[in-house]
PDB file of C-alpha atoms in Angstrom:
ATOM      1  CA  UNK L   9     -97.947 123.403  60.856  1.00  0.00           C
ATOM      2  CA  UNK L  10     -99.613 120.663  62.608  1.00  0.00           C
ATOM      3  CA  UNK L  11    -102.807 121.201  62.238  1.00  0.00           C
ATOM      4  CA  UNK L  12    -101.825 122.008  58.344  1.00  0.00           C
ATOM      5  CA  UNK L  13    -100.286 118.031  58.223  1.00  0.00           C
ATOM      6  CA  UNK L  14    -104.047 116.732  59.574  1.00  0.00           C
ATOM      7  CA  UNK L  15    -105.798 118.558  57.122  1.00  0.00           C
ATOM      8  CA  UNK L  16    -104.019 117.265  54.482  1.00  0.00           C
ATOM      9  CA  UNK L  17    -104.246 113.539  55.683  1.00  0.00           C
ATOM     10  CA  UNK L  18    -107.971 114.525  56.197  1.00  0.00           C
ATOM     11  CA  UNK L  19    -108.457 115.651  52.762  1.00  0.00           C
ATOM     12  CA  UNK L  20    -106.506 112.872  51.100  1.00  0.00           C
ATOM     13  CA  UNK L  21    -108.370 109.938  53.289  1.00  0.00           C
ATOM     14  CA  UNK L  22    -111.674 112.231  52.157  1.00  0.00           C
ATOM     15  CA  UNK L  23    -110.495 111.633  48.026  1.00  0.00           C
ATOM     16  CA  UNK L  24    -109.343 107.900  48.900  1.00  0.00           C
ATOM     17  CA  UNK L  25    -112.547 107.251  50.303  1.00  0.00           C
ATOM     18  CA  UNK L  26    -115.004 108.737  47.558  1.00  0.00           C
ATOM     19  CA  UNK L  27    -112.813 107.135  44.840  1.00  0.00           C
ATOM     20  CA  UNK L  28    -113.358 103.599  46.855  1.00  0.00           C
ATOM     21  CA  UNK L  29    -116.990 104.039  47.008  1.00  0.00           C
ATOM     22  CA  UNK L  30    -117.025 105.156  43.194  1.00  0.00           C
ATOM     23  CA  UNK L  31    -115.466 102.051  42.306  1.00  0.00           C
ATOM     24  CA  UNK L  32    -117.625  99.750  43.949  1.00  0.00           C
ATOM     25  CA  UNK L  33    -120.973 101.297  42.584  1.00  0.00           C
ATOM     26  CA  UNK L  34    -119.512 101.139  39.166  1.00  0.00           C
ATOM     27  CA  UNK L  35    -117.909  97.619  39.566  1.00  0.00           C
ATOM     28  CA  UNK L  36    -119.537  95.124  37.688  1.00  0.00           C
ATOM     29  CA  UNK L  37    -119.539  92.332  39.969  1.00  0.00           C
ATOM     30  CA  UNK L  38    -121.673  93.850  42.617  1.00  0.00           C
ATOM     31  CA  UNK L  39    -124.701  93.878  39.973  1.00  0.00           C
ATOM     32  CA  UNK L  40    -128.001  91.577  41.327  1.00  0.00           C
ATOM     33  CA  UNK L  41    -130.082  89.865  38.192  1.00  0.00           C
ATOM     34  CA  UNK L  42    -133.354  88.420  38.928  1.00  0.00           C
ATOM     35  CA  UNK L  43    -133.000  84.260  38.060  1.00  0.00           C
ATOM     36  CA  UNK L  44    -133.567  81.254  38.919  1.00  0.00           C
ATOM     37  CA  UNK L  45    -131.919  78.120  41.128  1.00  0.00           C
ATOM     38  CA  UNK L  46    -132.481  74.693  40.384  1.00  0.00           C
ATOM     39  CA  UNK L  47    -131.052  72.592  43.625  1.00  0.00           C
ATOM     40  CA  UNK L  48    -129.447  69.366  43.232  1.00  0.00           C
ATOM     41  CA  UNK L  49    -132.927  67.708  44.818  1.00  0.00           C
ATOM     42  CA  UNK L  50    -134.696  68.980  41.666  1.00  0.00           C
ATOM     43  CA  UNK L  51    -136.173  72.337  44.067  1.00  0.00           C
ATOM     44  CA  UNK L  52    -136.231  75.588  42.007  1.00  0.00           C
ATOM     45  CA  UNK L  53    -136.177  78.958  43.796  1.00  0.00           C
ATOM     46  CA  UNK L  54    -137.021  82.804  42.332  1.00  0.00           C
ATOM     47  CA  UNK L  55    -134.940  85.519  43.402  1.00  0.00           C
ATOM     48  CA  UNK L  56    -132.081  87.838  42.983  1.00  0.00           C
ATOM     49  CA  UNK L  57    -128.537  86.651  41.907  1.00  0.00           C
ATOM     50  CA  UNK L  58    -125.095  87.423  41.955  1.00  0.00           C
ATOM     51  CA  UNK L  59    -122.672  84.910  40.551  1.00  0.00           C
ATOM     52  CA  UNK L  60    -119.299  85.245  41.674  1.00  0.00           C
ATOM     53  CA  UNK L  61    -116.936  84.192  39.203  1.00  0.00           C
ATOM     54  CA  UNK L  62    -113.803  84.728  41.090  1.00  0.00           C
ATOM     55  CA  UNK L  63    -114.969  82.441  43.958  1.00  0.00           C
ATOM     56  CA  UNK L  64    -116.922  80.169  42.302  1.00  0.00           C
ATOM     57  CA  UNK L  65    -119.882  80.784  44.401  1.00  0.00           C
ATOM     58  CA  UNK L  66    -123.652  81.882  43.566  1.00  0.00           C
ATOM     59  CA  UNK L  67    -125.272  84.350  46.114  1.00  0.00           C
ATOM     60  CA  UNK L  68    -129.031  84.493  46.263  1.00  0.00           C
ATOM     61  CA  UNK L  69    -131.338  86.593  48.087  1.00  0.00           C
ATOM     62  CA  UNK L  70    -135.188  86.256  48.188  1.00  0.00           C
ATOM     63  CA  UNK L  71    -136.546  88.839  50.428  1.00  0.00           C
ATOM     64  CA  UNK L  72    -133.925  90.955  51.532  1.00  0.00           C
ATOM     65  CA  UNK L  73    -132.350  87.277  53.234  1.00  0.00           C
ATOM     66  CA  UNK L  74    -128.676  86.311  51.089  1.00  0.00           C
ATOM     67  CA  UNK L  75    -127.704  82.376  50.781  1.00  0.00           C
ATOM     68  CA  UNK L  76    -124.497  81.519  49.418  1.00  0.00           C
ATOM     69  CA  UNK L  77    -124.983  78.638  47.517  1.00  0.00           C
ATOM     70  CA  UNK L  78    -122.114  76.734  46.218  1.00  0.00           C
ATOM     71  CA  UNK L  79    -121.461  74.095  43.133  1.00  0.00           C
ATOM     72  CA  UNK L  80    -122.587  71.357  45.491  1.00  0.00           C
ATOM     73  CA  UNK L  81    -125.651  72.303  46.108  1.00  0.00           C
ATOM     74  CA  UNK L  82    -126.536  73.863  42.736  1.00  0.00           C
ATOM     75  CA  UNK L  83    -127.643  72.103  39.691  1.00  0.00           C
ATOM     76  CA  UNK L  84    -128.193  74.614  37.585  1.00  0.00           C
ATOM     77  CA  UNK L  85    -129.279  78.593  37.019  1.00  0.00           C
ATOM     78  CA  UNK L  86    -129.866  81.374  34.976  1.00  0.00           C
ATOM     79  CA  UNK L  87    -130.320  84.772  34.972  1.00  0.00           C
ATOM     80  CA  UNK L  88    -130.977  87.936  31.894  1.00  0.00           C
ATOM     81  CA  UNK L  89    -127.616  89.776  32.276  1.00  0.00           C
ATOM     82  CA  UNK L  90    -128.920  93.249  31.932  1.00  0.00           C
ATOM     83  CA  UNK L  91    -125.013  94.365  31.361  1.00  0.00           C
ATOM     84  CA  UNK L  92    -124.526  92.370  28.300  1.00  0.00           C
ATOM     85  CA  UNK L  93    -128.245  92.136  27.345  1.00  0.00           C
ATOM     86  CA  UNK L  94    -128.551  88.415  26.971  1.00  0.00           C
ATOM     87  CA  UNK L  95    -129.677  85.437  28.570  1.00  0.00           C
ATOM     88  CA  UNK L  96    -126.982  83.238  30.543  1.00  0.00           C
ATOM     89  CA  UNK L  97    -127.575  79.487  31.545  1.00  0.00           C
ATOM     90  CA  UNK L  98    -125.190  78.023  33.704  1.00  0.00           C
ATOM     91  CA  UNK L  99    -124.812  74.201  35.088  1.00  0.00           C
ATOM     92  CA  UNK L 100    -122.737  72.629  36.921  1.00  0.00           C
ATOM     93  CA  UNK L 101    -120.761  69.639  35.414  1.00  0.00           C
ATOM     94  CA  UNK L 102    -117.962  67.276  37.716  1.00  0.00           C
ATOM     95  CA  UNK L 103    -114.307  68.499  36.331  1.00  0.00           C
ATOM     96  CA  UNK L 104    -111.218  67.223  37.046  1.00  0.00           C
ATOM     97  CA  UNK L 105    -109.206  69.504  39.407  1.00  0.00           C
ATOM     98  CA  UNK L 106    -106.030  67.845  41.050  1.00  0.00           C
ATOM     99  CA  UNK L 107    -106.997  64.331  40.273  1.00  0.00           C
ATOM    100  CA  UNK L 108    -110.220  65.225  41.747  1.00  0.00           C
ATOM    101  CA  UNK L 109    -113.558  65.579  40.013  1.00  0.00           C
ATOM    102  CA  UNK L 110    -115.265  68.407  41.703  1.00  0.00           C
ATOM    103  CA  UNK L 111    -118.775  70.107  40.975  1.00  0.00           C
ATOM    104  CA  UNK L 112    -117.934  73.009  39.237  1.00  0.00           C
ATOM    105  CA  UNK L 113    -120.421  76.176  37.448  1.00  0.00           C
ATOM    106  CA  UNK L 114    -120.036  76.263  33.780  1.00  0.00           C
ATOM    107  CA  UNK L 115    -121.599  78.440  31.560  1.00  0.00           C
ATOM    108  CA  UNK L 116    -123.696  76.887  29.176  1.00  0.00           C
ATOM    109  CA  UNK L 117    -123.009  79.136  25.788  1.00  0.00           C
ATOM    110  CA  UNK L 118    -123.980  76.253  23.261  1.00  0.00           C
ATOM    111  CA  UNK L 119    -126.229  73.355  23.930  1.00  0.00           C
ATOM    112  CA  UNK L 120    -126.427  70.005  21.091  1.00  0.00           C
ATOM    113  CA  UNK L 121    -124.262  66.996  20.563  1.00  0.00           C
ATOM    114  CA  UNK L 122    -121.203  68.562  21.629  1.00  0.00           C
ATOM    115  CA  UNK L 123    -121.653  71.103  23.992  1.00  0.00           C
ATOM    116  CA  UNK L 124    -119.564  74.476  24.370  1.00  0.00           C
ATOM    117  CA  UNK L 125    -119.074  75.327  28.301  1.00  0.00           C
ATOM    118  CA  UNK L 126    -117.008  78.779  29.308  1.00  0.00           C
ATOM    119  CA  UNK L 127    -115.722  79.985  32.397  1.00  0.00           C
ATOM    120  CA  UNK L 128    -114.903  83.711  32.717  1.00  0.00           C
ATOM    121  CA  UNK L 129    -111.641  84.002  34.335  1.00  0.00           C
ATOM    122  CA  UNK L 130    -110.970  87.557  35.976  1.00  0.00           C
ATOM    123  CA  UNK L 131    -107.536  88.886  35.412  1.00  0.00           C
ATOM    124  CA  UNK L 132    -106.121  91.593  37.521  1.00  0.00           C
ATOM    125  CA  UNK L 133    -103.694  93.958  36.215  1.00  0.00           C
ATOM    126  CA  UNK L 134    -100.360  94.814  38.048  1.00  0.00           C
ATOM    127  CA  UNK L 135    -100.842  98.223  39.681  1.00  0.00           C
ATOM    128  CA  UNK L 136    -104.286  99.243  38.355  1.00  0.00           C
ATOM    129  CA  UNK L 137    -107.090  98.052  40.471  1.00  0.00           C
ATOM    130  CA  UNK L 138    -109.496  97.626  37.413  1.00  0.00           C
ATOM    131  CA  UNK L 139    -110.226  93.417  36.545  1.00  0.00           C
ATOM    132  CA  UNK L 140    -110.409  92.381  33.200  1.00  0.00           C
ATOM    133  CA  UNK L 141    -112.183  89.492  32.526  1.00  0.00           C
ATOM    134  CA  UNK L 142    -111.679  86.983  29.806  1.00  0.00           C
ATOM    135  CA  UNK L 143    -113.621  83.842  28.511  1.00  0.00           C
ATOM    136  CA  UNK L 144    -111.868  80.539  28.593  1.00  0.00           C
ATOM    137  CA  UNK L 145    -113.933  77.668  26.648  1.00  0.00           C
ATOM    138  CA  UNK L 146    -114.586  73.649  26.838  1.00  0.00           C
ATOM    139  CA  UNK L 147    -115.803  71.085  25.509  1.00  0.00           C
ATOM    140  CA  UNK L 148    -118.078  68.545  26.879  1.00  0.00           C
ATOM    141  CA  UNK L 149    -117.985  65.154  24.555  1.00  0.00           C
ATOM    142  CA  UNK L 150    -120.990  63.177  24.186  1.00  0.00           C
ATOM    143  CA  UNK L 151    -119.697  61.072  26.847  1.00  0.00           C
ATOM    144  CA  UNK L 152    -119.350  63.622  29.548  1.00  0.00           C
ATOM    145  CA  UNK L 153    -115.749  64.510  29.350  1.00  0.00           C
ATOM    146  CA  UNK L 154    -114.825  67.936  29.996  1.00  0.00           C
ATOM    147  CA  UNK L 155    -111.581  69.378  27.566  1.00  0.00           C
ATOM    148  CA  UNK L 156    -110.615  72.781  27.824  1.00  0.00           C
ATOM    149  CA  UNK L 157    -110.279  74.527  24.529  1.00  0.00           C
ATOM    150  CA  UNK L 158    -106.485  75.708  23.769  1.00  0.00           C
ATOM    151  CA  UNK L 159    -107.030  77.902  20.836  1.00  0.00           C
ATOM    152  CA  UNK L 160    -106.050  75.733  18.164  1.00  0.00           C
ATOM    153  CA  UNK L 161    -107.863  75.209  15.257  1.00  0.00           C
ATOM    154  CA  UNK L 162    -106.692  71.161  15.200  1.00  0.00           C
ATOM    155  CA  UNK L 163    -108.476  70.658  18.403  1.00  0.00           C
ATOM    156  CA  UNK L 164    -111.431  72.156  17.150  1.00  0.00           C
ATOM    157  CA  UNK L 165    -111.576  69.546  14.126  1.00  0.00           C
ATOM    158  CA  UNK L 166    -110.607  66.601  15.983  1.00  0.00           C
ATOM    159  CA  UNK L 167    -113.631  67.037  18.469  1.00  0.00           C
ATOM    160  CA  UNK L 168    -116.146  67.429  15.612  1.00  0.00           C
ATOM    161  CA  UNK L 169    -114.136  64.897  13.318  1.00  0.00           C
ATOM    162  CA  UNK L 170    -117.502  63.836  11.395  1.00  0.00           C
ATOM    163  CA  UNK L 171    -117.972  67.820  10.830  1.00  0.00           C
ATOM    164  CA  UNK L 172    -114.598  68.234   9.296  1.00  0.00           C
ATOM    165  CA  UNK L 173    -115.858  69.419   6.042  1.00  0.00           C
ATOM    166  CA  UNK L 174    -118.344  71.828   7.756  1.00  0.00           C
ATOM    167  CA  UNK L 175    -115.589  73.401   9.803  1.00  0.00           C
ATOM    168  CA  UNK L 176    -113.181  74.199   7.225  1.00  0.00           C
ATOM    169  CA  UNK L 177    -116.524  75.750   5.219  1.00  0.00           C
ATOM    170  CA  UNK L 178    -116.993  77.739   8.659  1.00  0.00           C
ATOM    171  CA  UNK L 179    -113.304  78.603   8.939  1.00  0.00           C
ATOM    172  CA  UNK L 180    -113.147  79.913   5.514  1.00  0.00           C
ATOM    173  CA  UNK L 181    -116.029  81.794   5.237  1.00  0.00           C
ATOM    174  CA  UNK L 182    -115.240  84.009   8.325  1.00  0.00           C
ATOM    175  CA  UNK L 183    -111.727  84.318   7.824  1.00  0.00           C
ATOM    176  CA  UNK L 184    -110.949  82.721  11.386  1.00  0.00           C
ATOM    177  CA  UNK L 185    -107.053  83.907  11.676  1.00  0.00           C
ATOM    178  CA  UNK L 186    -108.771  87.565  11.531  1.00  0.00           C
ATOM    179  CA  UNK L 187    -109.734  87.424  14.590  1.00  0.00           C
ATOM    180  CA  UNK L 188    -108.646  87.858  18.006  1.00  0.00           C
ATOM    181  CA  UNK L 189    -111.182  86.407  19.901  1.00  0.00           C
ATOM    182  CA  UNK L 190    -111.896  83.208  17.460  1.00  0.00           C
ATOM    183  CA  UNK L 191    -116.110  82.805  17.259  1.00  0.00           C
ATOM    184  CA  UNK L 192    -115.928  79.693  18.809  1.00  0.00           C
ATOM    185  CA  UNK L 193    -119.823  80.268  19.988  1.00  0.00           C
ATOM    186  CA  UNK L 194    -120.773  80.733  16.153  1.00  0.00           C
ATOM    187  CA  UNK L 195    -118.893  77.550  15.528  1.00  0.00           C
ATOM    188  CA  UNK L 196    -120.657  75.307  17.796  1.00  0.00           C
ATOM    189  CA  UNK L 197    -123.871  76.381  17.061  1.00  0.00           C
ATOM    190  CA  UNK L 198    -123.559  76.038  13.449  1.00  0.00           C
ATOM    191  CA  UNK L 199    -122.389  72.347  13.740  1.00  0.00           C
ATOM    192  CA  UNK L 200    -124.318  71.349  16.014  1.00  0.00           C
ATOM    193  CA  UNK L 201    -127.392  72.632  13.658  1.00  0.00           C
ATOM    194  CA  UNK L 202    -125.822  70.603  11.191  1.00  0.00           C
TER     195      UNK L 202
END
């Protein structure tokens, strides 16, 4: 009977431990993309990357050796995100964090007057051990300030107040309250093309 009891705890350790593994080849965040670095004293470097979102921390590795850079040190990078087949900028802007501004990685999803930053903020759901992952987006005024985007339309016209006609064309033509996920992206980049 005893020896029945190990082998049981055997086998279900043996399952536990191939699921584990499983997981972490298929997990998303453990994927390298070949990029850049631009360093705050205007040095670039080549290599692999892996940006941890979570953390708030890029890791790179040139030549099998991994540095873990952080906001402070980073100006700037970019990488072709194989996963969702496009090219992602990213730069590092101050934000204010507990009366603090603090160097902090932004994505850079729409460059012009008025500039449309996201963060991807990883969600974990109660009693699954899957993340989900969802965009949050800012603005970044002409002068530098930083406002996070609430999802309301009103805050989208009083940051481009001289587009105001322009959005309301926008909003109308893609029938905005349709969507779930509001094409903020499209928005930007058709105003600031203006």
């Amino acid at each position: 009977m005893k020896t029945f009891t190990i082998l049981k705890f055997a086998l279900v350790n043996c399952y536990l431990l191939i699921a584990t593994l499983s997981f972490a080849l298929s997990d998303p965040e453990t994927h390298w993309n070949s990029g850049k670095v631009q360093l705050q004293n205007g040095e670039w470097l080549s290599g692999e990357l892996h940006f941890n979102a979570d953390l708030g921390l890029l890791e790179f590795n040139l030549d099998g050796v991994t540095t873990v850079l952080s906001a402070h040190k980073v100006a700037s990078f970019y990488f072709f995100d194989y996963q969702a087949n496009r090219m992602r900028n990213f730069v590092v802007e101050s934000f204010k964090h507990n009366d603090h501004f603090v160097p902090t990685f932004f994505e850079l999803l729409v460059d012009g007057r008025i500039r449309l930053l996201g963060r991807e903020q990883v969600i974990r759901v109660p009693f699954q051990e899957e993340k989900q992952k969802r965009n949050v987006y800012y603005f970044q005024q002409p002068n530098g300030e930083i406002v996070k985007y609430k999802g309301r339309l009103k805050q989208i016209y009083r940051t481009l107040n001289d587009r105001r006609e322009d959005v309301a064309f926008f909003v109308n033509r893609v029938k905005w309250y349709n969507f779930d996920e509001k094409p903020v992206v499209e928005l930007f980049r058709y105003c600031n093309s203006l």
